[in-house]
mmCIF file of C-alpha atoms in Angstrom:
data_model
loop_
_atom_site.group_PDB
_atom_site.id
_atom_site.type_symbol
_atom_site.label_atom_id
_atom_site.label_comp_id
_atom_site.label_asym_id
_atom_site.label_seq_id
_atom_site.Cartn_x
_atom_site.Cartn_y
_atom_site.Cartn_z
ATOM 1 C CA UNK A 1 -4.907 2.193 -17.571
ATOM 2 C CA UNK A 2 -8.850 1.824 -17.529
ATOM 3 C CA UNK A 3 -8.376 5.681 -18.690
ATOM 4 C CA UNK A 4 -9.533 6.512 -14.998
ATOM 5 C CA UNK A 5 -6.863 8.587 -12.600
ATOM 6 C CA UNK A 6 -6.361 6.847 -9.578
ATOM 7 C CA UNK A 7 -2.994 7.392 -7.229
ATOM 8 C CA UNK A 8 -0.557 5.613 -9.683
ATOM 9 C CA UNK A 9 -1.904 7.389 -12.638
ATOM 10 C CA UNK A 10 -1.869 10.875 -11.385
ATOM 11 C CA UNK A 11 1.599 10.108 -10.119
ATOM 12 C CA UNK A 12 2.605 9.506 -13.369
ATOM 13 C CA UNK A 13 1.335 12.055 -15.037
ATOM 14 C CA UNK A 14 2.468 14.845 -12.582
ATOM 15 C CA UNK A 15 6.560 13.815 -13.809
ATOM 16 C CA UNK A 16 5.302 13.595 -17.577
ATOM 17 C CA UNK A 17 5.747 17.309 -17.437
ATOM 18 C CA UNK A 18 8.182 17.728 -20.761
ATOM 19 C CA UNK A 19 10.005 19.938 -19.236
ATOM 20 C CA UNK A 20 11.816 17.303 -17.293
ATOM 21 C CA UNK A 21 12.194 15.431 -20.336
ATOM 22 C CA UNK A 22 13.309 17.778 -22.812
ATOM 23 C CA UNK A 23 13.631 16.641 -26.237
ATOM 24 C CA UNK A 24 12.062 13.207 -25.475
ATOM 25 C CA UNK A 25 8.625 11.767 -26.628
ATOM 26 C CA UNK A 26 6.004 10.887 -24.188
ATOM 27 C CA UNK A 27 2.584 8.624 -25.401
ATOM 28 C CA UNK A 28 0.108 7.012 -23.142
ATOM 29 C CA UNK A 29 -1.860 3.636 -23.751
ATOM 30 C CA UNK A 30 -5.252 2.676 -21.742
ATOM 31 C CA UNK A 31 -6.650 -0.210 -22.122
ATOM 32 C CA UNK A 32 -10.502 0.599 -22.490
ATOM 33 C CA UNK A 33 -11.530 4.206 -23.254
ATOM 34 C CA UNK A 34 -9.902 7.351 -22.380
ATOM 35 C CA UNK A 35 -12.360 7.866 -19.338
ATOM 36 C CA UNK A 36 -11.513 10.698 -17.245
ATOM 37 C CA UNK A 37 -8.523 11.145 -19.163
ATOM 38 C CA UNK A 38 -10.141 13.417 -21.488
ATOM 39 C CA UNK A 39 -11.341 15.931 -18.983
ATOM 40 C CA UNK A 40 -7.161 16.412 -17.623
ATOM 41 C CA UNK A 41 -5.308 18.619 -19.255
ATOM 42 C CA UNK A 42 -2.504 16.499 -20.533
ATOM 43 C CA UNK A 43 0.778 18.658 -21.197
ATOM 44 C CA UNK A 44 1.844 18.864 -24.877
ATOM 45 C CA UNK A 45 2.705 16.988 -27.403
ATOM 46 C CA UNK A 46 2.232 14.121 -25.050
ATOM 47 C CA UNK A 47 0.445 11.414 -27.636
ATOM 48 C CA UNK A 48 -2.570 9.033 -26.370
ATOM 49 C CA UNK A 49 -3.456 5.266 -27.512
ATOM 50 C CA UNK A 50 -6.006 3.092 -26.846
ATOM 51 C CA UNK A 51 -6.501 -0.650 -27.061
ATOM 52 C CA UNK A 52 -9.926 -0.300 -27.787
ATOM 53 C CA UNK A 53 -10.785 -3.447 -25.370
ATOM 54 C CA UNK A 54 -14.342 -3.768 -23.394
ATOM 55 C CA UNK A 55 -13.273 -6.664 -21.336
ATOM 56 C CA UNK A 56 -10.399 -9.102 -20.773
ATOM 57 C CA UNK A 57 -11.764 -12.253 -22.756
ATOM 58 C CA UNK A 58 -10.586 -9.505 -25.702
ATOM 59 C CA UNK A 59 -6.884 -10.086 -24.603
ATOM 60 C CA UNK A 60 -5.648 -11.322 -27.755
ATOM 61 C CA UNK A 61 -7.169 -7.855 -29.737
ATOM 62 C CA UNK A 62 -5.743 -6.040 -26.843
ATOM 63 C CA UNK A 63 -2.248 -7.625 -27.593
ATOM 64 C CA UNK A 64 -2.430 -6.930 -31.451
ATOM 65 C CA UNK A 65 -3.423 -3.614 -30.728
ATOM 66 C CA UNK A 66 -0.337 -3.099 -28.484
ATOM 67 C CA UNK A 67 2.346 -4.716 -30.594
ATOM 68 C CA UNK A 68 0.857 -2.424 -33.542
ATOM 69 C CA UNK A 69 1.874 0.976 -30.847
ATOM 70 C CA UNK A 70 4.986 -0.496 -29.512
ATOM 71 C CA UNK A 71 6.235 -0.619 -33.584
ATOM 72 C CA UNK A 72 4.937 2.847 -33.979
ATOM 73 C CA UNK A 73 6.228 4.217 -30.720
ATOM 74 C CA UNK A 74 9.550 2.335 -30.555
ATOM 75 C CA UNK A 75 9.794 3.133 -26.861
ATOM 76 C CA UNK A 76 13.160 3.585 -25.075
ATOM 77 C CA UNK A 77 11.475 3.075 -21.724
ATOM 78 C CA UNK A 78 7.845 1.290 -20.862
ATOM 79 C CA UNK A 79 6.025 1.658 -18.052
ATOM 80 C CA UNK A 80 3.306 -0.331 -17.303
ATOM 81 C CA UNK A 81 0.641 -0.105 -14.431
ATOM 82 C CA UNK A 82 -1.864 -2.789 -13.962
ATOM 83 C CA UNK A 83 -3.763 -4.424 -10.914
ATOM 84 C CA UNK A 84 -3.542 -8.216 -11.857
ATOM 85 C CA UNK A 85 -0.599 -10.282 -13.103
ATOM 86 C CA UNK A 86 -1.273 -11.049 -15.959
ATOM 87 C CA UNK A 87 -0.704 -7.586 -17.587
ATOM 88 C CA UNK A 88 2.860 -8.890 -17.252
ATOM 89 C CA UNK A 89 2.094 -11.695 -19.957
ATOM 90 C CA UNK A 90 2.442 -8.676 -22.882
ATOM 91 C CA UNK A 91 6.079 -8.309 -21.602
ATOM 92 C CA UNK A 92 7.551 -10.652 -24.703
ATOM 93 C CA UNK A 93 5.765 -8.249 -27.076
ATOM 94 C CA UNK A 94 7.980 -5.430 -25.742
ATOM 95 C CA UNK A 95 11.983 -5.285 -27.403
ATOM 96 C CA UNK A 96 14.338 -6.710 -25.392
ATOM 97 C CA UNK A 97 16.464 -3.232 -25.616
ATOM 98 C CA UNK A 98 13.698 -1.699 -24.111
ATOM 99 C CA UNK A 99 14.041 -0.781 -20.385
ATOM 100 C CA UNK A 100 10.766 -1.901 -18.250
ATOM 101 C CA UNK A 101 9.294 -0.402 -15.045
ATOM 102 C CA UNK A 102 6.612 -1.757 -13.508
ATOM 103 C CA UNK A 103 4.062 -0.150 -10.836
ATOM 104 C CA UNK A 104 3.108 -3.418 -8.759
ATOM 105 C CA UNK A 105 -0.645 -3.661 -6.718
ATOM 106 C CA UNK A 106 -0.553 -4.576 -3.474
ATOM 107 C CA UNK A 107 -3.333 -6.781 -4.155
ATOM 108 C CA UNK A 108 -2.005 -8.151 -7.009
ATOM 109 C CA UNK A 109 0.370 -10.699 -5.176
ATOM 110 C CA UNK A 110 -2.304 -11.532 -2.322
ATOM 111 C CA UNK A 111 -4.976 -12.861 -4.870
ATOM 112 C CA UNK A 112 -4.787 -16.624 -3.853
ATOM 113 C CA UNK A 113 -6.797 -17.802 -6.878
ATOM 114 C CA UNK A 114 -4.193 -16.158 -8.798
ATOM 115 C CA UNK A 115 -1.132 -17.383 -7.137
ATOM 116 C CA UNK A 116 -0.177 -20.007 -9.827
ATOM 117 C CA UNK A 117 -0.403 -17.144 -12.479
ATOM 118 C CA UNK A 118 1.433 -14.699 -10.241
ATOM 119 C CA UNK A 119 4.273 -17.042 -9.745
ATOM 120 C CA UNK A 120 4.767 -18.085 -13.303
ATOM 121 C CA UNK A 121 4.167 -14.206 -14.503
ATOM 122 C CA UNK A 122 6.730 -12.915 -11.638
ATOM 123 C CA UNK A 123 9.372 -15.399 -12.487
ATOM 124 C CA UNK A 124 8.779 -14.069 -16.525
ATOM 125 C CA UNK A 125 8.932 -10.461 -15.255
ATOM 126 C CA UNK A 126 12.228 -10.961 -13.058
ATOM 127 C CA UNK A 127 14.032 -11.643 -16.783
ATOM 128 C CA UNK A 128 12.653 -8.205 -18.073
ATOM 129 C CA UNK A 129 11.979 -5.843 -15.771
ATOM 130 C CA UNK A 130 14.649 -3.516 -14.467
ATOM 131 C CA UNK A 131 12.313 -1.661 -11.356
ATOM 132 C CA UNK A 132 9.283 -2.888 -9.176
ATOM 133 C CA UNK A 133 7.593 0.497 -8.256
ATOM 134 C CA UNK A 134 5.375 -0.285 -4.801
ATOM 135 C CA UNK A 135 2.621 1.760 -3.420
ATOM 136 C CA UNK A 136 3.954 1.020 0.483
ATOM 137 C CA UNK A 137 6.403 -0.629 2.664
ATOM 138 C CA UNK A 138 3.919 -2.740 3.130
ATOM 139 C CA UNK A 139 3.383 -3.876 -0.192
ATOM 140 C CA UNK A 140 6.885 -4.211 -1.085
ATOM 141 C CA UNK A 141 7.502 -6.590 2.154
ATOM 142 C CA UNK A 142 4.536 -8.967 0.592
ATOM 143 C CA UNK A 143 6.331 -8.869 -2.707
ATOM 144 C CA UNK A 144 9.988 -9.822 -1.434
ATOM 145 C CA UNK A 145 8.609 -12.364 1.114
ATOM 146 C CA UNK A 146 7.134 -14.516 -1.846
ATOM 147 C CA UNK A 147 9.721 -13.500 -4.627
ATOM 148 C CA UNK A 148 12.866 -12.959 -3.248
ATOM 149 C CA UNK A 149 14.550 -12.299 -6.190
ATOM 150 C CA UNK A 150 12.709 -9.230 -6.821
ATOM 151 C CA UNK A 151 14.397 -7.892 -3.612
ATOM 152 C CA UNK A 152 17.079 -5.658 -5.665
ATOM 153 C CA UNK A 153 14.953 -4.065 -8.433
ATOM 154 C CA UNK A 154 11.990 -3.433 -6.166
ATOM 155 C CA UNK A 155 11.266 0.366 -4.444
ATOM 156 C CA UNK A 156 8.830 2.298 -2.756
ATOM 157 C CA UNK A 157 6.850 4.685 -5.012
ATOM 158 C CA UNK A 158 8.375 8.347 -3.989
ATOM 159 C CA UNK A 159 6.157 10.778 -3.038
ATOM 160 C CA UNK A 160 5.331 13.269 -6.409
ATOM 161 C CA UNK A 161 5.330 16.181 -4.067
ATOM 162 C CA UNK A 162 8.716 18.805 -4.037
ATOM 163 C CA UNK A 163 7.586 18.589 -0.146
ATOM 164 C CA UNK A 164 5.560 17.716 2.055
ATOM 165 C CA UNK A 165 2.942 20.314 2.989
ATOM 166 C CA UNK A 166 3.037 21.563 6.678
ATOM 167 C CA UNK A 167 -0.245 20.829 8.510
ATOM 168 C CA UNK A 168 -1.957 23.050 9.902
ATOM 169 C CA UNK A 169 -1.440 25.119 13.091
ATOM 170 C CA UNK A 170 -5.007 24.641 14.184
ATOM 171 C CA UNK A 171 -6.064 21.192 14.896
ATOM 172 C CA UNK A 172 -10.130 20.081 14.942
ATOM 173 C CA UNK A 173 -11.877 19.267 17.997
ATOM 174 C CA UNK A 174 -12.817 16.593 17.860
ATOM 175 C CA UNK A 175 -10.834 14.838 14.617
ATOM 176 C CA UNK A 176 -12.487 14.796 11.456
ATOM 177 C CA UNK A 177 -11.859 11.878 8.901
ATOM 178 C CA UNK A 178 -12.288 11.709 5.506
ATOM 179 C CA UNK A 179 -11.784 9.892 2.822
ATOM 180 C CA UNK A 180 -9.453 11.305 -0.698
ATOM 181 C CA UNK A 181 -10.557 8.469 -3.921
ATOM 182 C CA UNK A 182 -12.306 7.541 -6.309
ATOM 183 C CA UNK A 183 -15.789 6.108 -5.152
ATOM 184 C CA UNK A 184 -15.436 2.454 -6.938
ATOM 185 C CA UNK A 185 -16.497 -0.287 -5.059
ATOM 186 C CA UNK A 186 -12.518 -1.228 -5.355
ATOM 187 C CA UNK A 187 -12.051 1.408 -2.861
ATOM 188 C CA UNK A 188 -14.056 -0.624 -0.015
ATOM 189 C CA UNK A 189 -15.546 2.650 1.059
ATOM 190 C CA UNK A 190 -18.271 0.298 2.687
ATOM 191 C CA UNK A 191 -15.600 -0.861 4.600
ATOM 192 C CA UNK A 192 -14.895 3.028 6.076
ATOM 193 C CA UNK A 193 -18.716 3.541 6.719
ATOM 194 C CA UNK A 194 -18.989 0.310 8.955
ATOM 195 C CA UNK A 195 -15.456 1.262 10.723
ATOM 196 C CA UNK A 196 -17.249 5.200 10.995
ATOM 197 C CA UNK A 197 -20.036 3.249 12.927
ATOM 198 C CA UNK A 198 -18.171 1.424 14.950
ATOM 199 C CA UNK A 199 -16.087 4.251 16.079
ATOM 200 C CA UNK A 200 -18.818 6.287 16.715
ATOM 201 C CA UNK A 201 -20.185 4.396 19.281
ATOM 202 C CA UNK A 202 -17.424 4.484 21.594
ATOM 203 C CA UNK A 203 -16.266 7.655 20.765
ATOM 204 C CA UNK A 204 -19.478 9.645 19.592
ATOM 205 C CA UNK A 205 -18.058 13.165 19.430
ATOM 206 C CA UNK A 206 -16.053 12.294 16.122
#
């Protein structure tokens, strides 16, 4: 992580409750600095690293930092999160006893200039890792229509709710939209203003 909770991070966190895991150990490696992470509440004795890096061009630091956790750790089970494929190059540094989940980007496998990477790190990553966690149907479809093979081991990211929540009895009139994220320009939110516009002019009472 960038040490910043977006969806896949707070996700995460909300099954690292130990009392699902009873007995187990639980530690959490960003890349950068700890970000927002130090303003949640993490649940004890949940452990936090840090690869300490400011950019990527510090890869190979990043990846000496990381082998230097994974001997401390010794994980059972690693999961990583990352929005570009080549966070799946560190997967040799990781024991091959060591079961691997990965939580794929949809825009990871759509980033043309990066296809050549993708397909070299994807082919790598269908050796090692044992589930493809997707934010959508969507996103899954992309994935299996260029790499088969990851049809199997690939799933749609459950919801972390028990439930979920009724709406409510009493509708707006007119509809009110909104928008639940961080504000990075990631997020396109310039992209929701311009569609607000549009909207707008055709339908003026939302």
């Amino acid at each position: 992580w960038d040490g910043n909770f977006g969806g896949t991070q707070k996700y995460v966190k909300s099954i690292l409750n130990p009392e699902y895991w009873p007995g187990d150990k639980i530690a959490i490696c960003v890349c950068a600095e700890f970000g927002s992470l130090i303003s949640e509440e993490m649940p004890e004795p949940i452990k936090t690293y840090s690869l300490g890096i400011k950019s990527g061009w510090q890869i190979l630091k990043a990846r000496k930092r990381l082998a230097e956790i994974l001997e401390q750790v010794k994980p059972d089970i690693v999961h990583l999160h990352c929005d570009s494929p080549a966070g799946l190059l560190n997967l040799n540094l990781i024991p091959q006893s060591t079961g691997i989940v990965y939580s794929e980007h949809g825009d990871t496998i759509t980033r043309k200039k990066n296809q050549m990477v993708a397909d070299r790190v994807w082919n790598v990553a269908a050796e090692r890792i044992q589930l493809i966690l997707c934010n959508s149907n969507n996103s899954r479809n992309d994935l299996i229509a260029k790499y088969p093979f990851l049809t199997e081991r690939s799933r749609v990211q459950p919801l972390c709710l028990d439930r979920v929540p009724d709406a409510p009895d009493a509708r707006p009139d007119p509809p009110v939209f909104g928008f639940v994220g961080r504000l990075a320009k990631v997020k396109r939110c310039d992209r929701l203003i311009e569609a607000a516009r549009i909207v707008h002019q055709t339908h003026p009472q939302i």
